[in-house]
Structure formats: structure tokens, C-alpha cells
Coordinates of C-alpha atoms (C1' of nucleotides) in Angstrom, one line a residue:
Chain A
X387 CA -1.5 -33.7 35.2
X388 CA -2.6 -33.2 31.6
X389 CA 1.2 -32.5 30.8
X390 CA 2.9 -35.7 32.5
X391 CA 0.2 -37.7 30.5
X392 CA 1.3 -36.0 27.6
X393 CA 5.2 -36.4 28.4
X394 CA 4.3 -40.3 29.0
X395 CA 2.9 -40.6 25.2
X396 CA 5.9 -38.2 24.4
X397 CA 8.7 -41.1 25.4
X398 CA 6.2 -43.3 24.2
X399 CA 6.0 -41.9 20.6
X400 CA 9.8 -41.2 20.9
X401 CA 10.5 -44.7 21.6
X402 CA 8.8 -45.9 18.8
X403 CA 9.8 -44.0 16.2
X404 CA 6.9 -42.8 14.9
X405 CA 7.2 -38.9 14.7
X406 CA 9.7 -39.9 11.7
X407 CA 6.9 -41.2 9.7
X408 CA 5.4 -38.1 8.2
X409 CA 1.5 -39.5 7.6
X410 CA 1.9 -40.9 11.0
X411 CA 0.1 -37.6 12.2
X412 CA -3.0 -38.4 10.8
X413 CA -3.2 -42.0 11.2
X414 CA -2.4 -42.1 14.9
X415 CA -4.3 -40.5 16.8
X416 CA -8.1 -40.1 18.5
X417 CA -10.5 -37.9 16.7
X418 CA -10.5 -35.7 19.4
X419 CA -7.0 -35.3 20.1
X420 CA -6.7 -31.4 20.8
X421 CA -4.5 -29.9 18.1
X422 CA -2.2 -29.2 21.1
X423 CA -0.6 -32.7 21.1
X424 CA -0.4 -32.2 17.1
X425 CA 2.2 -29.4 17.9
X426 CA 3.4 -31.1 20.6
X427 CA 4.4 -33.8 18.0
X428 CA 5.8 -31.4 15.3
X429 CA 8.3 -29.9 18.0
X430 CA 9.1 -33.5 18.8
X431 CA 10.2 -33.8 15.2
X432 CA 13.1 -31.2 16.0
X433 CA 14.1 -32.1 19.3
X434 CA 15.2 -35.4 17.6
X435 CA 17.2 -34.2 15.1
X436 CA 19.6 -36.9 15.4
X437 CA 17.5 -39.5 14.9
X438 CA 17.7 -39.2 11.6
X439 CA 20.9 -41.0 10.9
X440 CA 18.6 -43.8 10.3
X441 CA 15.7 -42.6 9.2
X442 CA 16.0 -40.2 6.5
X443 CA 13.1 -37.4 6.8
X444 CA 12.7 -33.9 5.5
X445 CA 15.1 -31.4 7.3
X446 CA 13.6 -28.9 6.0
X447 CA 10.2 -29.7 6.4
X448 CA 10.7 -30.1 10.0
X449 CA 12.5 -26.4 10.2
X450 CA 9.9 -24.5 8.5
X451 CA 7.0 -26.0 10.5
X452 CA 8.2 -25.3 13.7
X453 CA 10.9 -22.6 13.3
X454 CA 8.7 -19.8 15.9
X455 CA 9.1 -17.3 17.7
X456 CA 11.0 -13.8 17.4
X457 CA 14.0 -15.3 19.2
X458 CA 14.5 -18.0 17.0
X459 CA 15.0 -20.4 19.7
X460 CA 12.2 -23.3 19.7
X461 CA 11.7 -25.5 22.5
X462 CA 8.2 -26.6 21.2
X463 CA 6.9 -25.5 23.9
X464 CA 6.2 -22.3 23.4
X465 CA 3.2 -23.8 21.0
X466 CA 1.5 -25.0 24.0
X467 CA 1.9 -21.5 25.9
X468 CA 0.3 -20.2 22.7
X469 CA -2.2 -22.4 23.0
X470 CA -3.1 -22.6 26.6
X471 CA -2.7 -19.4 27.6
X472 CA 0.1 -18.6 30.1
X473 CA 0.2 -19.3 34.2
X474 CA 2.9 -20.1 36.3
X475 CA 1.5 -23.6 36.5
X476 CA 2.4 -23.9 33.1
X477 CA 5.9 -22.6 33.5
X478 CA 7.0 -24.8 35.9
X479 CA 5.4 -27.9 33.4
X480 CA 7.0 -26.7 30.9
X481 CA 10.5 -26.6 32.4
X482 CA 10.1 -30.4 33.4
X483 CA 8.8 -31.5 30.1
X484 CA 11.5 -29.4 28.7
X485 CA 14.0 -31.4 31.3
X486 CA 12.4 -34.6 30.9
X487 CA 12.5 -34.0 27.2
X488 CA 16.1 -32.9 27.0
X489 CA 17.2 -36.1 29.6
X490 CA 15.5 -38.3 26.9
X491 CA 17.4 -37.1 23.8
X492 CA 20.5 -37.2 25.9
X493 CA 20.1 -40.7 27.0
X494 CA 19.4 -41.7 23.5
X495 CA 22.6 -40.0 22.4
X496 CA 24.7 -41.7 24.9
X497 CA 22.6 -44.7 23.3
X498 CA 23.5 -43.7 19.8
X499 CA 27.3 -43.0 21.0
X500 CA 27.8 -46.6 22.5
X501 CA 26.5 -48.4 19.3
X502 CA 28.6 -46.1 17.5
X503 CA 31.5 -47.4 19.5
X504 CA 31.0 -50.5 19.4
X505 CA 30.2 -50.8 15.5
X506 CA 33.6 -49.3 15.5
X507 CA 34.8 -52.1 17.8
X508 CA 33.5 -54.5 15.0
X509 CA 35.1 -52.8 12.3
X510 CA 38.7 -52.6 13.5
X511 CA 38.4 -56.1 14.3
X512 CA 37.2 -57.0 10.7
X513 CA 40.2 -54.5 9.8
X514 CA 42.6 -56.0 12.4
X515 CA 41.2 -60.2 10.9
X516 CA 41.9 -58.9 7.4
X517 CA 45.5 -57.4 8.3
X518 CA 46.3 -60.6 10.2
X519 CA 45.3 -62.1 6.8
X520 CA 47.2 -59.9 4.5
X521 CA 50.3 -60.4 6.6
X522 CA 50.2 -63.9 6.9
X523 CA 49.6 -64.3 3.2
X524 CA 52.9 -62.0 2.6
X525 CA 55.0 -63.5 4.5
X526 CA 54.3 -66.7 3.3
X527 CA 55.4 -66.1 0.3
X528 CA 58.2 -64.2 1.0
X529 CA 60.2 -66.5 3.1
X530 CA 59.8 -68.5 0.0
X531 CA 61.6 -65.9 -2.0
X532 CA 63.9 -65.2 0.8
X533 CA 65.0 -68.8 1.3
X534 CA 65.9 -69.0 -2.0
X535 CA 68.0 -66.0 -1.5
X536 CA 69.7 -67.5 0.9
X537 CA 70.5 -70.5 -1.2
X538 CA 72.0 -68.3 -3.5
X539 CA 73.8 -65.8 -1.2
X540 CA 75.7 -66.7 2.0
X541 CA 75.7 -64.2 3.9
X542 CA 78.8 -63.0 6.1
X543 CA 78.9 -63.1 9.7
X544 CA 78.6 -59.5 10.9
X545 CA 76.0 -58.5 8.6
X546 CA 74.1 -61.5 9.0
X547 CA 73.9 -60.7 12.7
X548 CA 73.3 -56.8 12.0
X549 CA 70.1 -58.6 9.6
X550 CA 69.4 -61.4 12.1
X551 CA 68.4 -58.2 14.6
X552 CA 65.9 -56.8 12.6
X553 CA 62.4 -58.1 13.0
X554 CA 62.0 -61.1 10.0
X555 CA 59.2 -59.2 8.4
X556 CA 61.9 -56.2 7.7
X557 CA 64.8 -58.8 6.2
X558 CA 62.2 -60.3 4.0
X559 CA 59.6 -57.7 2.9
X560 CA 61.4 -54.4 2.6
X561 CA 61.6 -52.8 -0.8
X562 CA 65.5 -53.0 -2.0
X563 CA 65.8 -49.7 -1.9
X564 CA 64.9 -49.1 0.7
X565 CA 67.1 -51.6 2.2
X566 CA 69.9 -50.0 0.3
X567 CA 69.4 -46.5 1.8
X568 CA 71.1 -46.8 5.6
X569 CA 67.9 -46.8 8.1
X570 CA 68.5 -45.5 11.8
X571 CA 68.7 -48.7 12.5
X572 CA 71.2 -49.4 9.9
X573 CA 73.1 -46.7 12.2
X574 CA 72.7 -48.2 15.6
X575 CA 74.5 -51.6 13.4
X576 CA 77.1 -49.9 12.5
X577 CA 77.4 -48.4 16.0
X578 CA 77.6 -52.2 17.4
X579 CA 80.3 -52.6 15.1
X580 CA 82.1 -50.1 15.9
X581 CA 82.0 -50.5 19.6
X582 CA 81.1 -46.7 20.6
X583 CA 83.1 -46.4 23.8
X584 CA 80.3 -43.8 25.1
X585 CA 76.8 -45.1 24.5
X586 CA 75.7 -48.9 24.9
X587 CA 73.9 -48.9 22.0
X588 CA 73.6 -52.8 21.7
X589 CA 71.5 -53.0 24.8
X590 CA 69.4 -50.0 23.2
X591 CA 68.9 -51.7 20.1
X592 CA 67.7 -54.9 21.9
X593 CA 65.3 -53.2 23.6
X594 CA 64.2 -51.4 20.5
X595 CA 63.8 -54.3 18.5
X596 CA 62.3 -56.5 21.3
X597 CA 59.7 -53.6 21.3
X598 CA 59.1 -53.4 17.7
X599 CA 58.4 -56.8 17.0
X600 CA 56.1 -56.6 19.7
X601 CA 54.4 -53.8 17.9
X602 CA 52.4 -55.5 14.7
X603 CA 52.2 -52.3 12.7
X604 CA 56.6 -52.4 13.1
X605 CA 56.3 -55.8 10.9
X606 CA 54.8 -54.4 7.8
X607 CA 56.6 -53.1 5.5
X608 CA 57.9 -49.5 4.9
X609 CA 58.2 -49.7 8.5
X610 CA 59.8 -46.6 8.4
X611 CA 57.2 -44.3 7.5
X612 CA 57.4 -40.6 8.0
X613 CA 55.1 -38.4 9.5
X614 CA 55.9 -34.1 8.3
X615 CA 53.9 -31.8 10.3
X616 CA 54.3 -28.4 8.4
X617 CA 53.1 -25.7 10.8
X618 CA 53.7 -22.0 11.2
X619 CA 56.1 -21.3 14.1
X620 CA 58.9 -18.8 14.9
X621 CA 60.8 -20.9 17.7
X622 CA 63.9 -23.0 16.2
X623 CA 61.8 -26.4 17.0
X624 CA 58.1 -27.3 17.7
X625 CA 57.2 -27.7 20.9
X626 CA 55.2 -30.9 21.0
X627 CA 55.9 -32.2 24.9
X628 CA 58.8 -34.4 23.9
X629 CA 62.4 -33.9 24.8
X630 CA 64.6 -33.8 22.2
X631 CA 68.6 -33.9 21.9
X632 CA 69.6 -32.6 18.5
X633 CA 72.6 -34.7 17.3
X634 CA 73.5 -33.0 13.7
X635 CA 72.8 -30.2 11.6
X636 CA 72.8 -30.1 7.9
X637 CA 72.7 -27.7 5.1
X638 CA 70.2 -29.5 2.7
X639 CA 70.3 -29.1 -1.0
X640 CA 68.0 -26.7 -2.2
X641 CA 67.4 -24.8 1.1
X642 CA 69.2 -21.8 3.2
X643 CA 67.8 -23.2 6.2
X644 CA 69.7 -26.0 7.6
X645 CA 67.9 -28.9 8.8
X646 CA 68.7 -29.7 12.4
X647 CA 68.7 -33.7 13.4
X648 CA 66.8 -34.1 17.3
X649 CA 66.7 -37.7 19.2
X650 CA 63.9 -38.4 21.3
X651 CA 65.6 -38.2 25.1
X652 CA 62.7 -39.3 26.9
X653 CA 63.9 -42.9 27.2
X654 CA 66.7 -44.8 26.7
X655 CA 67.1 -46.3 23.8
X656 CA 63.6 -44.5 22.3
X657 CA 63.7 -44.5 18.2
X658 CA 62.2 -41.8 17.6
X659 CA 63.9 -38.9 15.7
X660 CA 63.2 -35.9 14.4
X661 CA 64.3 -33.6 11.8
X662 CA 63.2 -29.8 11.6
X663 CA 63.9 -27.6 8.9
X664 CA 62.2 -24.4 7.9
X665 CA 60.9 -24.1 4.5
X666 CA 63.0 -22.3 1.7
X667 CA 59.8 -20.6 -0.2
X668 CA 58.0 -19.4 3.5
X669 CA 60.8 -19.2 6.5
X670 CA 57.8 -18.8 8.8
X671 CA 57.2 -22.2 7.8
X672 CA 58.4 -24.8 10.1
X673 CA 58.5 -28.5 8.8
X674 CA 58.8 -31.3 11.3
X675 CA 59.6 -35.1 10.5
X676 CA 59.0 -37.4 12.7
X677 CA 60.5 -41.2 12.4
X678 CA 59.9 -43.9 14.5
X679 CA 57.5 -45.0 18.1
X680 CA 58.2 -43.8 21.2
X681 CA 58.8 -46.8 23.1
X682 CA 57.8 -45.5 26.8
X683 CA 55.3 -43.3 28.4
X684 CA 54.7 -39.8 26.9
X685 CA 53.4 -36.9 29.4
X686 CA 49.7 -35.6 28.2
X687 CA 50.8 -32.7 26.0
X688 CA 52.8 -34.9 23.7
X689 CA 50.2 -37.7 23.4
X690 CA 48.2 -35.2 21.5
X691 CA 51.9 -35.0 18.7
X692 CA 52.4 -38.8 19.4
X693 CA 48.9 -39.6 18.8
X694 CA 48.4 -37.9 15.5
X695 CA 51.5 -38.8 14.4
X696 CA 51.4 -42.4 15.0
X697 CA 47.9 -42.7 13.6
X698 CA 48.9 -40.9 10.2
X699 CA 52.4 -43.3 10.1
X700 CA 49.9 -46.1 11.3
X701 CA 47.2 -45.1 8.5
X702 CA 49.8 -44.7 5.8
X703 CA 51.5 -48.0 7.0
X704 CA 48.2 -49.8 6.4
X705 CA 47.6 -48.1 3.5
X706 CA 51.0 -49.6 2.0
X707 CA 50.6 -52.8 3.4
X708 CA 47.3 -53.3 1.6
X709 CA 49.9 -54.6 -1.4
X710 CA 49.4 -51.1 -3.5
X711 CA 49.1 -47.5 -1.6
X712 CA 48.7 -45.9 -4.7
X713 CA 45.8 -48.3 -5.7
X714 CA 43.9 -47.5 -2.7
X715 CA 44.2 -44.2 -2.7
X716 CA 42.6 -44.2 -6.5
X717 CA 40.0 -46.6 -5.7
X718 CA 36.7 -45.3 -6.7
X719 CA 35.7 -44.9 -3.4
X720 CA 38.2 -42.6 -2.9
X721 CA 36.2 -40.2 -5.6
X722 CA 33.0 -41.5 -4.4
X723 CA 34.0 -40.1 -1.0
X724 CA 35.1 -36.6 -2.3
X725 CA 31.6 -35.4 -1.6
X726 CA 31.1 -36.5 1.7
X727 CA 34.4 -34.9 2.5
X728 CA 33.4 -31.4 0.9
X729 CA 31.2 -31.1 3.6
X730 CA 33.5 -31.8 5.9
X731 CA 33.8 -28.6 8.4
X732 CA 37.6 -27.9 8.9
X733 CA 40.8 -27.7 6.1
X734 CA 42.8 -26.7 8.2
X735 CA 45.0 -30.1 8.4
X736 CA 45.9 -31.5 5.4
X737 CA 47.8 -34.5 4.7
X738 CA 49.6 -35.6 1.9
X739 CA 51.2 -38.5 1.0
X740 CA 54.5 -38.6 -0.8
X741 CA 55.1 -42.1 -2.0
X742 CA 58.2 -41.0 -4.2
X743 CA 59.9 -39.8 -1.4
X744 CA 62.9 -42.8 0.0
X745 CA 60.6 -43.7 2.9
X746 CA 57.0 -43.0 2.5
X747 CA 56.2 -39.6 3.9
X748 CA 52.5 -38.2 5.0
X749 CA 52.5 -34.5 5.4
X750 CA 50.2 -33.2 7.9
X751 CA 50.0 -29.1 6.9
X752 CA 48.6 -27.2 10.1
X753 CA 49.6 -24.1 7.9
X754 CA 46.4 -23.5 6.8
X755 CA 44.1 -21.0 8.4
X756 CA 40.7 -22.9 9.4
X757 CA 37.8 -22.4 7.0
X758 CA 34.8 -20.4 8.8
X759 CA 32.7 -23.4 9.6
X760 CA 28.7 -23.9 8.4
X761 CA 27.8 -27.2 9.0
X762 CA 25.1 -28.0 7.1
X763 CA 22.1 -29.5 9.3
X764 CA 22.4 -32.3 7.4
X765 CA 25.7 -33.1 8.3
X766 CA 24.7 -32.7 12.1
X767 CA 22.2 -34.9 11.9
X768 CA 23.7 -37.9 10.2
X769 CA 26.6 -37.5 12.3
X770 CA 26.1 -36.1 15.4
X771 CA 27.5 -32.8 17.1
X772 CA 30.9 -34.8 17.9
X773 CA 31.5 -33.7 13.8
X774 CA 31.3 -30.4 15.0
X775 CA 33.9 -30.6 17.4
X776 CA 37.8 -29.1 16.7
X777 CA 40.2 -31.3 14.9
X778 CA 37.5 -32.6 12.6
X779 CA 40.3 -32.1 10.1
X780 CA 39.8 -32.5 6.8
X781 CA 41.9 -35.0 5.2
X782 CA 43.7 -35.4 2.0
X783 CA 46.3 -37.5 0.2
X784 CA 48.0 -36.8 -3.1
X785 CA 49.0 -39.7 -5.4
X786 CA 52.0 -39.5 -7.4
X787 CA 50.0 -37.7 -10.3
X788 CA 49.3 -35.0 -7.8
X789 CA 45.3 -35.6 -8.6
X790 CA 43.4 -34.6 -5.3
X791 CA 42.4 -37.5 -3.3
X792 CA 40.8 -38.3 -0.1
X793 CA 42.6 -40.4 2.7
X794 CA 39.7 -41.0 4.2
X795 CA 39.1 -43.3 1.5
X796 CA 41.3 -45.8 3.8
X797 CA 37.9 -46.1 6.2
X798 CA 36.0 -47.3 3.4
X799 CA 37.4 -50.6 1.6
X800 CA 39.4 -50.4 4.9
X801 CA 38.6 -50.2 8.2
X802 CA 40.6 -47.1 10.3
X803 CA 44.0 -48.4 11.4
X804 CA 43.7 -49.5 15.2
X805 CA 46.1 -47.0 16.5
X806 CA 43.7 -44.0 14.8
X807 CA 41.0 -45.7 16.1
X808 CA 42.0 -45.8 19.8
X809 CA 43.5 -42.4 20.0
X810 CA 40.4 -40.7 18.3
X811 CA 38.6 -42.9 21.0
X812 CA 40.5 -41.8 23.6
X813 CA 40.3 -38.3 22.6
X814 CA 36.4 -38.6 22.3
X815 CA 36.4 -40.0 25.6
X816 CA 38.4 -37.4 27.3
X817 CA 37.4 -34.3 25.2
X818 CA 36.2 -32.2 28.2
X819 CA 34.1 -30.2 25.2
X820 CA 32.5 -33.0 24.1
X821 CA 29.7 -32.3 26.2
X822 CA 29.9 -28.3 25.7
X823 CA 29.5 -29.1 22.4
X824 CA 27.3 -31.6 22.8
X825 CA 25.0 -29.5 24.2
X826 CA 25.6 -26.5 22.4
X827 CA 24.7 -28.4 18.9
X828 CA 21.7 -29.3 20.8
X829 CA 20.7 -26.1 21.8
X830 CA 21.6 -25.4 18.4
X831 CA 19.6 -27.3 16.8
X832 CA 16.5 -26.9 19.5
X833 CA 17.3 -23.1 18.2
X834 CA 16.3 -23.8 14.9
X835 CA 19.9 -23.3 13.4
X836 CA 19.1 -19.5 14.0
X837 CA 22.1 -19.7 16.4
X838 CA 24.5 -20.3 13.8
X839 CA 26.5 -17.6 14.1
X840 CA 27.4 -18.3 18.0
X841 CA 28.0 -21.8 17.2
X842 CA 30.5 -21.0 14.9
X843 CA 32.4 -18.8 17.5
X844 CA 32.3 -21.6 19.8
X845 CA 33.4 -24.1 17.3
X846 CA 36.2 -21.9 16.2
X847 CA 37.3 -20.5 19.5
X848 CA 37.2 -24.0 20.8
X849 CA 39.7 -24.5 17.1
X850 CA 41.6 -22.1 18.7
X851 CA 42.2 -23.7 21.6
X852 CA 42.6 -27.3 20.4
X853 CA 45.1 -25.3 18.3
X854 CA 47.3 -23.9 20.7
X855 CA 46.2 -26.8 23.6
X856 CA 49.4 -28.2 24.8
X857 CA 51.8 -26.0 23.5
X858 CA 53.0 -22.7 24.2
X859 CA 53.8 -21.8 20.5
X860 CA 50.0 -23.6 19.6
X861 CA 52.2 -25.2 16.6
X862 CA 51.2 -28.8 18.2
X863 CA 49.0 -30.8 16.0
X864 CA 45.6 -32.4 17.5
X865 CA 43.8 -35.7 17.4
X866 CA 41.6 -36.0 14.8
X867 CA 39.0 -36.3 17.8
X868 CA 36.1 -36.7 16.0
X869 CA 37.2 -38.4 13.0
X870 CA 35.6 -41.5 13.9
X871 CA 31.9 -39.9 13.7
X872 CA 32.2 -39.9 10.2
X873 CA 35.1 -42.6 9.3
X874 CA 32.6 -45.5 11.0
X875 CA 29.6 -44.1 8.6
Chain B
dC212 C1' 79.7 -31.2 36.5
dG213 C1' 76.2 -33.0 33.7
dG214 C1' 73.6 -32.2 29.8
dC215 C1' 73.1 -30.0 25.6
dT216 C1' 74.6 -27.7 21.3
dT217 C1' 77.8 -27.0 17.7
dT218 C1' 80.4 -28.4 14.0
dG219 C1' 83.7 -30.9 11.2
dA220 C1' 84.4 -35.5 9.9
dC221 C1' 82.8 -39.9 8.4
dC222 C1' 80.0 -43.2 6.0
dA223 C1' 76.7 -45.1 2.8
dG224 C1' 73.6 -44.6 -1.1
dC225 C1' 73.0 -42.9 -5.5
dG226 C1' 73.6 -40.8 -10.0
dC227 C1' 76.6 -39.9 -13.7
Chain C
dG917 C1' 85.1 -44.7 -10.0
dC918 C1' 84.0 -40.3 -8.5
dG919 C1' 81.4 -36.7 -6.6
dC920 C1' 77.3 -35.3 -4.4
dT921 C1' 74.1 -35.6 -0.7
dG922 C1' 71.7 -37.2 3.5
dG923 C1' 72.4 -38.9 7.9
dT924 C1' 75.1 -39.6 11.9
dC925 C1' 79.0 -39.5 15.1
dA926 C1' 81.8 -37.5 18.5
dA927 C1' 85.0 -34.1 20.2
dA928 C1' 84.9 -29.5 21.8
dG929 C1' 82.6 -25.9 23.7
dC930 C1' 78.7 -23.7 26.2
dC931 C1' 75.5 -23.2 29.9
dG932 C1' 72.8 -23.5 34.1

DNA sequence: CGGCTTTGACCAGCGC
DNA sequence: GCGCTGGTCAAAGCCG
């Protein structure tokens, strides 16, 4: 009876916040509290590790005070045993508190997770407002330069109609050379001109566009973005749940290996295309491009490719369409955030932007074996367990002077890119080790970090599995599931 | 027989 | 203007 009183003033004090105030000890309390409900308080502190996102407090204070015990794991309530003596009365109170206690910090996690959600809500629609902005602004005063153009240009009528196809935001805000250098697109036009006997590329291309200038991120400029993914593979092509038709092969400058040409086959009329080449220096190196949106449905082991793909094109896209890539990539926050990031568990993914490349290119490197993980507690604690999960990827970008930057940078002055956002949700959301891992950093941390070790075989057996999840060869890149624990910081 | 791969040809962009 | 290169086409062949 002693004990549900004392779990009762446990939610209590947990509610309120008050175990985060160190003095609150003293203050609090009747003169004749037992020293029981003192320890009761100090293994409170731990149990609530997460709590301090808001409320910074002394991690290591907290450890060495209630660190006990020769099995490192501390549930706090082996203080009370110590105190009270032992009976199986006591047992079965301490396996409720223990429930009640571990119900609580759950609860206030799924708490803590919802506002995290929808704080990210509110920041991809400030990010969403501000693009809205940035392209309204644009193409204002493009179509002033481009109706002067006009004035000055007539343009001829098959070309005119191959231009009149292309969403308005391509014609008028595409770099010349880029418009100079034939696009897929350009293709399919010249296929209409043609008149391919075989394939009904016009209705294709309607569909296409129609789809694209449905899709905001398809109006920006440097639509054509490129996503590598440079991963180790011995097969002739990644296996990434697609189905592709390969269409050409090429001997490329510069490279033994010819680079093989794949269309997405999954739809009529999809855009996507691929190009695969192995790479000169490391043959064991397989480099994948990928071009373009899938414009249907793609089966669950390919949303995983699709996903990560579309959220790097999408994150360089925004990054490009901010006016100045290169500019926001050596912002100061993108040094500022270089710390942060050096805590950041996994290298294993790293992406690089090429900007000097004809279409901008973000490399995704899978080729990279993971770094052995220690989180530091401080890192758990300010961002929760989900930081811990595989596919926390470490992220970088290269500017043109090659100087070591941080993408993530992107999250700060900027808010993620929607589509990044709502595939790392997704992910999140359907991460059936979410809660494993949930609980395990729990435990974890309940354990007093002496389980380190272990965590770190689960964390990197559960790498190796996101690794080789949905696809045979395990060559398939992952969400960036937990990306948003730290991007939303 | 349909779908896919192979491979030579073609075209456009770009540099000299 | 010419040659090089990247990207694509399409006929022919292969395969299940």
C-alpha cells in the first residue's frame, strides 16, 4: 500500500518535472520523508533519461549516483530491496512499480514522438510557404525575361511545340546549358518527330508531362537531378525492386567498363532511367544513376530505392532552387553543424554533391563499411533512441572546392524537403524495430549504459539487415529512417 | 511468341 | 567545321 502511494507521488513528481531540478531534493519534501523515497527519486532521474531534450541536467551526475549493482542493470529498485529488506511482497511491488513505471516513460515517449511529428508538420509547411514563395518570385521574373525572348526570337513550329510540352517552369528557368545538352525528354521530342512506328511515345510523353507538372518539385529548376548510388555489388545491375529494360550500352571515356543504359518497365510511359557502370579504379564497385520519378506504384522493396532516391534528388532540387546550391551548402550553419554531425552514429552513406557535373548529381556511397557505433548518452537523450536506429546515415555534400560539408545543413536555414520528410515518416512509422529499439535503448539506458556492448550488436546487426532488407544482393540503399530525430532539432 | 539483350548506327552537344 | 563523346534508337538475335 506504501508502494502505490509512493508510485502515485512518482507520476506526480514525473508530471511535474521536478526530479530535473537538482536542489529540488532538498526543498521538497517532509522532514520525515524516509531516505527511501530520496532513492526512489534519484532512480527516477535515470528512468527519464529522455526528458532531457528540454531540460538540460547533468548526465553524468545522474549515472554515477545511481549506477548499482554487480549487473550493471539499474531499475531503481533494487535501492528499495536494499533498503527494505527482501519478501515476496516486495517482489511482486516491485514488478508493478517497475511496469507502472516503464508504461509511464513509454506513454510520454509516444507523447514526445507526436509533438515531434507534428513540429515537423510545422516546419515543412514553413518550408513548403517559403518554396511556394521562392517560386512564385522566380517565375515572375522570368517570364519577364522570357517574353522578351520571345519578342526577339520567333520560334519555329515544331520546336515550339516540342518546348510548348515541357512544363513552363523548364522553358523559362533552365540553365542554357542545360537546355543545350539533349534531356530524355529532349529524346522522346525527337521521337514525336520522328514518328517511331513501334512505340507511341506521344501519348507517353503526355502522360509524363501531365504528371510532372503535377509534381511541384518537377517545376523547379535542374529538374533533372541525379541521384548515384555507389555500392559494392558483383551482379551486372543493382537489384532495387524495379524492372528495368536496358536500351544501350556504352563504352565511356576513361573506363573499361561500359556503362549499360536501363528504362524503368514498370509503367508505361515511366521516366525513370538508369545508368549502371562499374567503377574503373574498384570493379567491385557498382555505380548506379538514377534520373527521373516513377510515375506509378512501386512494390515495397523498391520504395525503400525510390524513397531515398527521390528524397536526395528532392533535397538537392531544393537545395538548387534556393537561388545558390553552393551558397547553402557554405552557409555557416553548415560548419556550425559539423559538430552535431560528428556525433552522428553511422558513415556508412555518404552523399556528395557534384554541381559541376551537366545535371546536378548527389552521390549516395553505400561503399563504406559502417563505423562501430557508440552513441554518446548525450546524443540519446536529446534525441531519442529512434537516432539509434539503422540508416541514421551520416550525411555529407562536397562543394566545388571539395571542402567537407554537411547536407544536413539543408534542415537548418531550410526546412527538410517534403518528400524526405514523408518517406523518413513513413519509414518511422512502419519500422517494425522501432519499438525493439525503442525498448532496447530503454533498457539500455535503465542499464546504466553498462549494456553498451549488446546495444551495439543489435544496432549493427539490425545495419545489417536494413542493409541487405529488400534485396538479395543487400546493395539496396535505405531510408534515412531516423533522420528526422535530428533534422527537426 | 513475346520480352529482353546486344550492338551498330544515329544524333546532338561541346571543345578545339 | 570537324572530331569526340554521351545518350538513344532499333534491327537482329536470344531465351524461356
Amino acid at each position: 500500500m506504501e508502494e502505490h502511494i509512493q508510485d502515485r507521488r512518482e507520476i506526480a513528481f514525473l508530471h511535474s518535472g521536478e526530479f530535473l531540478h537538482g536542489d529540488s531534493d532538498s526543498k521538497d519534501h517532509q522532514p520525515n520523508e524516509s531516505p527511501v523515497e530520496r532513492h526512489h527519486e534519484s532512480s527516477i532521474k535515470e528512468v527519464d533519461f529522455f526528458a532531457a531534450k528540454s531540460q538540460p541536467f547533468d548526465l553524468g551526475h545522474v549515472r554515477t549516483t545511481t549506477i548499482v549493482g554487480s549487473s550493471g542493470f539499474n531499475d531503481g529498485l533494487g535501492l528499495v530491496n536494499s533498503c527494505h529488506g527482501t519478501s515476496s511482497n516486495d517482489g511482486d511491488d516491485k514488478t508493478k512499480t517497475q511496469i507502472s513505471r516503464l508504461k509511464l516513460e513509454l506513454e510520454r515517449l509516444h507523447e514526445e514522438n507526436h509533438k515531434l511529428k507534428h513540429l515537423l508538420d510545422e516546419v515543412s509547411e514553413s518550408y513548403n510557404d517559403l518554396q511556394r514563395r521562392v517560386l512564385l518570385a522566380r517565375q515572375t521574373q522570368v517570364e519577364g525575361l522570357h517574353h522578351k525572348q520571345h519578342e526577339d526570337v520567333p520560334q519555329a513550329g515544331s520546336s515550339q511545340a516540342l518546348e510548348n510540352r515541357r512544363p513552363k517552369d523548364m522553358n523559362h528557368e533552365t540553365p542554357a546549358t542545360t537546355l543545350k545538352r539533349r534531356s530524355p525528354d529532349d529524346v522522346d521530342g525527337r521521337d514525336m518527330h520522328r514518328g517511331s512506328p513501334k512505340t507511341p511515345r506521344i501519348d507517353q510523353n503526355k502522360s509524363t508531362n501531365h504528371e510532372e507538372q503535377q509534381n511541384p518539385h518537377d517545376q523547379l529548376p535542374y529538374r533533372k537531378a541525379r541521384v548515384s548510388v555507389r555500392a559494392r555489388s558483383d551482379a551486372t545491375t543493382v537489384n532495387d525492386g524495379c524492372q528495368w529494360r536496358k536500351y544501350g550500352q556504352k563504352m565511356a571515356k576513361g573506363n573499361p567498363c561500359p556503362r549499360a543504359y536501363y528504362r524503368c518497365t514498370m509503367a508505361v510511359g515511366c521516366p525513370v532511367r538508369k545508368q549502371v557502370q562499374r567503377c574503373a579504379e574498384d570493379t567491385t564497385i557498382l555505380t548506379t544513376t538514377y534520373e527521373g520519378n516513377h510515375n506509378h506504384p512501386l512494390p515495397p522493396s523498391a520504395t525503400a530505392m525510390a524513397a531515398t532516391t527521390s528524397a536526395a534528388a528532392a533535397m538537392l532540387l531544393s537545395g538548387s532552387s534556393s537561388s545558390n546550391l553552393h551558397q547553402t551548402l557554405s552557409s555557416p550553419s553548415a560548419t556550425s553543424s559539423s559538430s552535431f554531425y560528428h556525433n552522428f552514429p553511422y558513415t556508412s552513406t555518404i552523399a556528395t554533391l557534384s554541381a559541376s557535373a551537366p545535371f546536378p548529381t548527389i552521390t549516395l556511397d553505400l561503399t563504406n563499411p559502417p563505423r562501430p557505433l557508440q552513441p554518446p548518452p548525450q546524443f540519446l537523450s536529446q534525441y531519442g533512441p529512434a537516432a539509434f536506429l539503422p540508416n541514421a546515415n551520416q550525411i555529407r555534400s562536397m562543394n566545388n572546392n571539395n571542402q567537407q560539408l554537411l547536407i544536413p545543413n539543408l534542415f537548418g536555414p531550410q526546412a527538410p524537403p517534403r518528400e524526405m520528410v514523408d518517406s523518413v515518416r513513413a519509414a518511422i512509422a512502419m519500422d517494425p524495430n522501432f519499438t525493439a529499439a525503442l525498448a532496447a535503448a530503454i533498457s539500455n539506458i535503465i542499464g546504466g549504459g553498462n549494456n553498451d556492448n549488446n546495444n551495439n550488436t543489435d544496432i549493427n546487426d539490425n545495419k545489417v539487415d536494413a542493409k541487405s532488407g529488400g534485396s538479395s544482393n543487400g546493395d539496396s540503399p535505405q531510408l534515412p529512417q531516423s533522420c528526422t530525430t535530428f533534422s527537426t532539432n
